CSV table of C-alpha atoms in Angstrom, one decimal:
chain,number,residue,atom,x,y,z
A,1,MET,CA,52.3,-128.4,61.2
A,2,LYS,CA,51.0,-130.8,58.5
A,3,TYR,CA,53.2,-131.0,55.4
A,4,ASN,CA,53.9,-133.4,52.6
A,5,ILE,CA,57.3,-134.4,51.3
A,6,LYS,CA,57.4,-135.6,47.7
A,7,LEU,CA,59.7,-136.4,44.9
A,8,ILE,CA,59.8,-133.7,42.2
A,9,LYS,CA,60.5,-135.0,38.7
A,10,ASN,CA,60.2,-131.9,36.5
A,11,PRO,CA,61.4,-128.9,38.5
A,12,ASP,CA,60.3,-125.4,37.6
A,13,MET,CA,63.4,-123.3,37.0
A,14,GLN,CA,62.0,-120.2,38.7
A,15,ILE,CA,61.4,-122.3,41.9
A,16,LEU,CA,64.8,-123.8,41.7
A,17,GLU,CA,66.4,-120.3,41.4
A,18,GLU,CA,64.4,-119.1,44.4
A,19,PHE,CA,65.5,-122.0,46.5
A,20,LEU,CA,69.1,-121.8,45.3
A,21,PHE,CA,69.3,-118.1,46.4
A,22,ASN,CA,67.6,-119.0,49.6
A,23,ALA,CA,70.2,-121.7,50.3
A,24,ILE,CA,73.0,-119.2,50.3
A,25,TYR,CA,74.0,-118.5,53.9
A,26,ILE,CA,73.8,-114.8,54.8
A,27,PRO,CA,74.7,-113.9,58.4
A,28,GLU,CA,72.1,-111.8,60.2
A,29,ASP,CA,74.3,-108.8,60.6
A,30,SER,CA,75.6,-108.6,57.0
A,31,ASN,CA,74.3,-106.6,54.1
A,32,PRO,CA,71.8,-108.2,51.8
A,33,ILE,CA,73.3,-109.7,48.6
A,34,ASP,CA,71.8,-109.3,45.1
A,35,LYS,CA,69.9,-112.3,43.8
A,36,SER,CA,72.0,-112.2,40.6
A,37,ILE,CA,74.8,-113.9,42.5
A,38,ILE,CA,73.1,-117.2,41.7
A,39,TYR,CA,74.1,-116.8,38.0
A,40,ASN,CA,77.8,-117.2,38.8
A,41,LYS,CA,78.8,-120.4,37.1
A,42,GLU,CA,80.0,-122.0,40.4
A,43,ILE,CA,76.6,-121.4,42.0
A,44,TYR,CA,74.2,-121.9,39.1
A,45,ASN,CA,75.8,-125.2,38.4
A,46,TYR,CA,73.9,-126.6,41.4
A,47,ILE,CA,70.6,-126.3,39.5
A,48,GLU,CA,71.5,-126.0,35.8
A,49,GLY,CA,69.9,-129.0,34.0
A,50,LEU,CA,68.7,-130.4,37.3
A,51,GLY,CA,66.4,-133.3,36.7
A,52,LYS,CA,68.8,-135.7,35.1
A,53,ALA,CA,68.7,-139.5,35.9
A,54,ASP,CA,71.0,-139.3,38.9
A,55,ASP,CA,69.6,-136.0,40.3
A,56,ILE,CA,67.2,-136.3,43.2
A,57,ILE,CA,64.9,-133.4,44.1
A,58,LEU,CA,62.5,-133.5,47.1
A,59,GLY,CA,60.0,-130.8,48.0
A,60,CYS,CA,58.1,-130.1,51.1
A,61,GLU,CA,54.6,-128.8,50.5
A,62,TYR,CA,52.5,-126.9,53.1
A,63,ASN,CA,49.2,-125.4,52.2
A,64,ASN,CA,49.7,-126.2,48.5
A,65,LYS,CA,53.0,-124.3,48.5
A,66,ILE,CA,56.6,-125.6,48.3
A,67,VAL,CA,58.2,-124.3,51.4
A,68,ALA,CA,61.4,-126.3,51.4
A,69,LEU,CA,63.5,-128.1,48.7
A,70,SER,CA,66.4,-130.5,48.8
A,71,TRP,CA,68.4,-131.7,45.9
A,72,SER,CA,71.4,-133.8,45.3
A,73,ARG,CA,73.6,-134.4,42.3
A,74,ILE,CA,77.1,-135.3,41.3
A,75,LEU,CA,78.9,-132.3,40.0
A,76,SER,CA,81.9,-133.9,38.3
A,77,GLY,CA,82.4,-131.6,35.3
A,78,ASP,CA,84.9,-128.7,35.0
A,79,ILE,CA,83.0,-126.8,37.6
A,80,LYS,CA,82.5,-128.9,40.8
A,81,GLY,CA,80.3,-128.1,43.8
A,82,TYR,CA,81.8,-126.5,46.9
A,83,GLY,CA,81.2,-129.8,48.8
A,84,ASN,CA,82.5,-132.1,46.0
A,85,ILE,CA,84.8,-134.8,47.3
A,86,ASP,CA,84.9,-137.1,44.2
A,87,ASN,CA,83.1,-138.0,41.0
A,88,ASN,CA,81.0,-140.7,42.6
A,89,THR,CA,79.5,-139.0,45.7
A,90,PRO,CA,76.4,-136.9,45.4
A,91,GLU,CA,76.4,-133.4,47.0
A,92,ILE,CA,73.2,-132.4,48.8
A,93,ALA,CA,71.7,-129.0,49.3
A,94,VAL,CA,68.7,-128.1,51.5
A,95,SER,CA,66.8,-124.8,51.4
A,96,VAL,CA,63.9,-123.8,53.6
A,97,LEU,CA,62.0,-120.5,53.1
A,98,LYS,CA,62.5,-118.1,56.0
A,99,GLY,CA,59.0,-118.2,57.4
A,100,TYR,CA,59.2,-122.0,57.7
A,101,ARG,CA,62.5,-122.4,59.4
A,102,ASN,CA,62.9,-123.9,62.9
A,103,LYS,CA,59.8,-125.9,62.6
A,104,GLY,CA,61.4,-129.3,61.8
A,105,ILE,CA,60.6,-129.1,58.1
A,106,GLY,CA,64.3,-129.0,57.0
A,107,THR,CA,65.2,-131.9,59.3
A,108,ALA,CA,62.4,-134.1,58.0
A,109,LEU,CA,63.2,-133.2,54.4
A,110,LEU,CA,66.9,-133.9,54.9
A,111,LYS,CA,66.2,-137.3,56.6
A,112,GLU,CA,63.9,-138.4,53.8
A,113,HIS,CA,66.4,-137.3,51.2
A,114,LEU,CA,69.1,-139.3,53.0
A,115,LYS,CA,66.9,-142.4,52.9
A,116,VAL,CA,66.5,-142.1,49.2
A,117,LEU,CA,70.3,-141.6,48.6
A,118,LYS,CA,71.2,-144.5,50.9
A,119,LYS,CA,69.5,-146.9,48.3
A,120,ASN,CA,72.1,-146.1,45.6
A,121,TYR,CA,75.2,-144.5,47.3
A,122,ASN,CA,77.7,-145.2,50.1
A,123,ARG,CA,77.9,-141.6,51.2
A,124,VAL,CA,76.8,-138.0,50.6
A,125,SER,CA,78.7,-134.7,51.0
A,126,LEU,CA,77.8,-131.0,51.5
A,127,SER,CA,79.4,-127.7,52.1
A,128,VAL,CA,78.1,-125.4,54.9
A,129,ASN,CA,79.2,-122.1,56.3
A,130,LYS,CA,80.8,-122.5,59.7
A,131,GLU,CA,78.4,-119.9,61.2
A,132,ASN,CA,75.3,-121.7,59.8
A,133,TYR,CA,73.2,-123.2,62.6
A,134,ALA,CA,72.6,-126.2,60.4
A,135,VAL,CA,76.1,-127.4,61.2
A,136,ASP,CA,74.8,-128.8,64.5
A,137,LEU,CA,72.0,-130.6,62.6
A,138,TYR,CA,74.4,-132.2,60.2
A,139,LYS,CA,76.6,-133.4,63.0
A,140,LYS,CA,73.6,-134.8,64.9
A,141,LEU,CA,72.7,-136.8,61.7
A,142,GLY,CA,76.2,-138.2,61.5
A,143,PHE,CA,78.0,-136.0,59.1
A,144,ASP,CA,81.7,-135.6,59.8
A,145,ILE,CA,83.8,-132.6,58.9
A,146,ILE,CA,86.5,-133.8,56.5
A,147,LYS,CA,87.9,-130.5,55.3
A,148,GLU,CA,87.6,-126.8,56.0
A,149,ASN,CA,88.6,-123.3,54.9
A,150,ASP,CA,88.2,-119.9,56.5
A,151,GLU,CA,84.4,-119.9,56.0
A,152,ASP,CA,83.1,-123.4,55.2
A,153,TYR,CA,83.2,-127.0,56.2
A,154,ILE,CA,83.0,-129.9,53.8
A,155,MET,CA,81.1,-132.6,55.5
A,156,VAL,CA,80.4,-136.2,54.6
A,157,LEU,CA,77.9,-138.8,55.8
A,158,ASN,CA,78.8,-142.4,55.2
A,159,PHE,CA,75.9,-144.8,55.0
């Protein structure tokens, strides 16, 4: 599969919303959730105003269509990200459209994003549902679990 990973400077809000919703882990055996969930402040904060100086957005393009997106930012305001560990560490999110999963696209995108982050930061964090198969990928790439609750892990990769 031939794809192109590129930096995205001026993200389209409709695309960001699509990938934000797609990034929400929904177990196979659960009922579908309404897309309006992304407008909850705690979730929408991940993309609202995305594109500022410290925000990094990478997209993976296949056949002239963005099929995966990764973004990182420091959410240090009143509403912090689920994977926030402090006001200096960016939190990363990765979203791959359903028809393009398990093809190595998300892994390649994440690795490229980590290379970019490594230039300016000492570490990166994320939040992931314990049932999400991506947990194994994050562990393989060197992320460590530093905190957990009933549903999620907070993981950190030190560079």
